[in-house]
Short mmCIF file of C-alpha atoms in Angstrom, two decimals:
data_model
loop_
_atom_site.label_atom_id
_atom_site.label_comp_id
_atom_site.label_asym_id
_atom_site.label_seq_id
_atom_site.Cartn_x
_atom_site.Cartn_y
_atom_site.Cartn_z
CA MET A 1 -65.92 290.46 180.98
CA SER A 2 -68.33 293.08 179.83
CA THR A 3 -68.41 295.09 176.77
CA VAL A 4 -67.11 298.29 178.57
CA THR A 5 -64.54 296.71 180.60
CA ASP A 6 -63.16 294.87 177.74
CA LEU A 7 -62.76 297.98 175.54
CA GLN A 8 -61.30 299.89 178.49
CA ALA A 9 -58.66 297.00 178.79
CA ARG A 10 -57.64 296.99 175.35
CA TRP A 11 -57.73 300.81 175.03
CA GLN A 12 -55.36 301.11 178.38
CA ALA A 13 -53.08 298.42 176.84
CA VAL A 14 -52.74 300.67 173.48
CA SER A 15 -52.35 303.83 175.32
CA SER A 16 -49.69 302.30 177.93
CA ARG A 17 -47.62 301.45 175.03
CA LEU A 18 -47.69 304.69 173.30
CA SER A 19 -47.21 306.53 176.62
CA LYS A 20 -44.14 304.48 177.12
CA ALA A 21 -42.91 305.37 173.66
CA GLY A 22 -43.02 308.90 174.44
CA TYR A 23 -46.71 309.84 172.97
CA GLY A 24 -48.33 312.35 175.48
CA SER A 25 -52.09 313.77 175.50
CA LEU A 26 -53.60 310.47 174.99
CA PRO A 27 -57.60 310.56 175.11
CA ALA A 28 -59.14 308.48 177.96
CA ILE A 29 -61.11 306.49 175.37
CA PRO A 30 -60.93 305.80 171.89
CA ALA A 31 -62.88 307.71 169.45
CA GLN A 32 -65.69 305.79 167.81
CA ASP A 33 -64.77 306.85 164.39
CA GLY A 34 -61.03 305.59 165.16
CA THR A 35 -58.24 307.65 167.06
CA ILE A 36 -55.29 309.49 165.40
CA ILE A 37 -52.60 310.39 167.82
CA GLU A 38 -50.29 313.11 166.23
CA SER A 39 -46.68 312.98 166.44
CA PRO A 40 -45.26 314.81 169.74
CA PRO A 41 -43.66 318.26 168.79
CA HIS A 42 -39.70 318.36 168.33
CA SER A 43 -40.15 314.25 167.77
CA LEU A 44 -39.18 311.70 165.20
CA LEU A 45 -42.21 309.58 166.27
CA PRO A 46 -44.72 308.90 163.87
CA ARG A 47 -48.36 309.81 163.64
CA VAL A 48 -50.40 306.86 165.01
CA GLY A 49 -53.77 305.43 163.99
CA ILE A 50 -55.71 303.33 165.96
CA TRP A 51 -58.79 301.19 165.32
CA LEU A 52 -59.75 298.68 167.82
CA MET A 53 -61.40 295.91 165.87
CA PRO A 54 -64.31 295.63 165.04
CA ASP A 55 -65.79 298.91 165.56
CA ASN A 56 -64.05 300.83 168.61
CA GLN A 57 -66.93 299.84 170.53
CA LEU A 58 -67.57 296.44 170.81
CA PRO A 59 -64.96 293.62 171.61
CA GLY A 60 -64.06 291.35 168.49
CA ILE A 61 -61.82 290.63 165.48
CA LEU A 62 -61.40 291.20 161.76
CA GLU A 63 -64.20 289.06 161.03
CA ASP A 64 -66.56 290.70 163.21
CA PHE A 65 -66.01 293.91 161.48
CA LEU A 66 -66.47 292.07 158.24
CA ARG A 67 -70.04 290.73 159.46
CA PHE A 68 -71.11 294.41 159.34
CA LEU A 69 -70.38 294.52 155.55
CA VAL A 70 -72.77 291.59 154.81
CA PRO A 71 -75.68 293.17 153.22
CA ALA A 72 -78.73 293.25 155.60
CA GLY A 73 -81.22 290.56 155.28
CA ASP A 74 -79.06 288.25 153.67
CA ALA A 75 -80.74 284.76 153.95
CA LEU A 76 -77.42 282.88 153.69
CA LEU A 77 -75.94 284.47 156.71
CA VAL A 78 -79.10 283.38 158.86
CA TYR A 79 -78.75 279.78 157.56
CA VAL A 80 -74.71 280.01 158.35
CA GLU A 81 -75.27 281.26 161.96
CA GLN A 82 -78.06 278.30 162.25
CA SER A 83 -75.89 275.79 160.95
CA ILE A 84 -72.90 276.72 163.28
CA ASP A 85 -75.12 277.01 166.15
CA GLY A 86 -76.75 273.62 165.25
CA ILE A 87 -73.47 271.72 165.51
CA PRO A 88 -73.71 269.13 168.36
CA PRO A 89 -71.93 269.66 171.78
CA GLY A 90 -68.40 267.72 171.41
CA HIS A 91 -68.34 268.05 167.59
CA LEU A 92 -67.25 271.68 167.11
CA ARG A 93 -63.79 272.02 165.69
CA PHE A 94 -62.90 275.53 166.88
CA SER A 95 -63.37 277.36 170.12
CA ASP A 96 -66.15 279.98 170.96
CA SER A 97 -63.57 282.79 170.35
CA LYS A 98 -63.35 281.52 166.86
CA LYS A 99 -66.98 281.51 166.02
CA PRO A 100 -66.85 284.73 163.91
CA LYS A 101 -63.93 283.41 161.71
CA ALA A 102 -66.14 280.16 161.27
CA ARG A 103 -69.07 282.54 160.44
CA ILE A 104 -67.56 284.63 157.92
CA HIS A 105 -65.48 281.81 156.32
CA THR A 106 -68.40 279.40 155.90
CA TRP A 107 -70.35 282.70 154.57
CA LEU A 108 -67.85 283.10 151.97
CA ALA A 109 -67.48 279.36 151.10
CA TRP A 110 -71.10 279.23 149.88
CA PRO A 111 -71.42 281.90 147.17
CA ASP A 112 -71.16 281.32 143.32
CA GLU A 113 -67.27 281.72 143.43
CA PRO A 114 -66.52 280.26 146.91
CA GLY A 115 -63.26 280.63 148.91
CA LYS A 116 -62.47 284.50 147.97
CA PRO A 117 -60.10 286.09 150.18
CA PHE A 118 -61.68 289.10 152.05
CA GLY A 119 -60.11 291.76 149.53
CA GLN A 120 -61.64 289.81 146.71
CA ALA A 121 -65.02 289.07 148.37
CA ILE A 122 -65.44 293.05 148.52
CA SER A 123 -64.14 293.78 145.05
CA ALA A 124 -66.91 290.86 143.98
CA HIS A 125 -69.54 292.54 146.11
CA TYR A 126 -70.21 289.61 148.23
CA LEU A 127 -69.13 292.31 151.11
CA ASP A 128 -70.75 295.44 150.53
CA SER A 129 -68.01 298.30 151.07
CA SER A 130 -70.94 301.09 151.04
CA LEU A 131 -72.32 300.36 154.26
CA PRO A 132 -71.87 302.54 157.13
CA ALA A 133 -69.09 300.43 159.07
CA ALA A 134 -66.96 300.58 155.73
CA ASN A 135 -67.23 304.04 155.62
CA VAL A 136 -66.49 304.93 159.00
CA PHE A 137 -63.21 302.54 158.60
CA ALA A 138 -62.38 304.34 155.23
CA GLY A 139 -62.59 307.73 156.73
CA TRP A 140 -60.26 306.86 159.29
CA LEU A 141 -57.82 305.42 157.05
CA GLN A 142 -57.99 308.55 155.16
CA ARG A 143 -57.50 310.52 157.91
CA THR A 144 -54.67 308.46 159.23
CA PHE A 145 -52.77 308.40 156.27
CA PHE A 146 -53.70 311.03 153.70
CA SER A 147 -54.42 314.09 156.15
#
């Protein structure tokens, strides 16, 4: 499935559920900086914020988003990717769809204080919350919950 088709299918699934719940005027595609659907007039339905991981444009999962927070040029990540790619056929203990999880968890297992959960890895500055992907996500959270 192509990236565009996958994104369209994911967006259509979300839009369909929102439409059935009573939300109207849904955009045809998700906003690149995260989508916010206001509650319908005279309704008790809440405002809804939608973020399609990892960046509203590509297929992926949370760990793909976290990959965007690894500092550019990180030599350890290159080694992690080479290590994972070098696992001989038949010896992988995860499916290809789980590769992003294997990548980020392996990378987080190798710093001075290994095994930190994602939030602590951000606090410890292993993951860089000042990078553009984090800023876009934080902006969406701000608009969704505090505007």
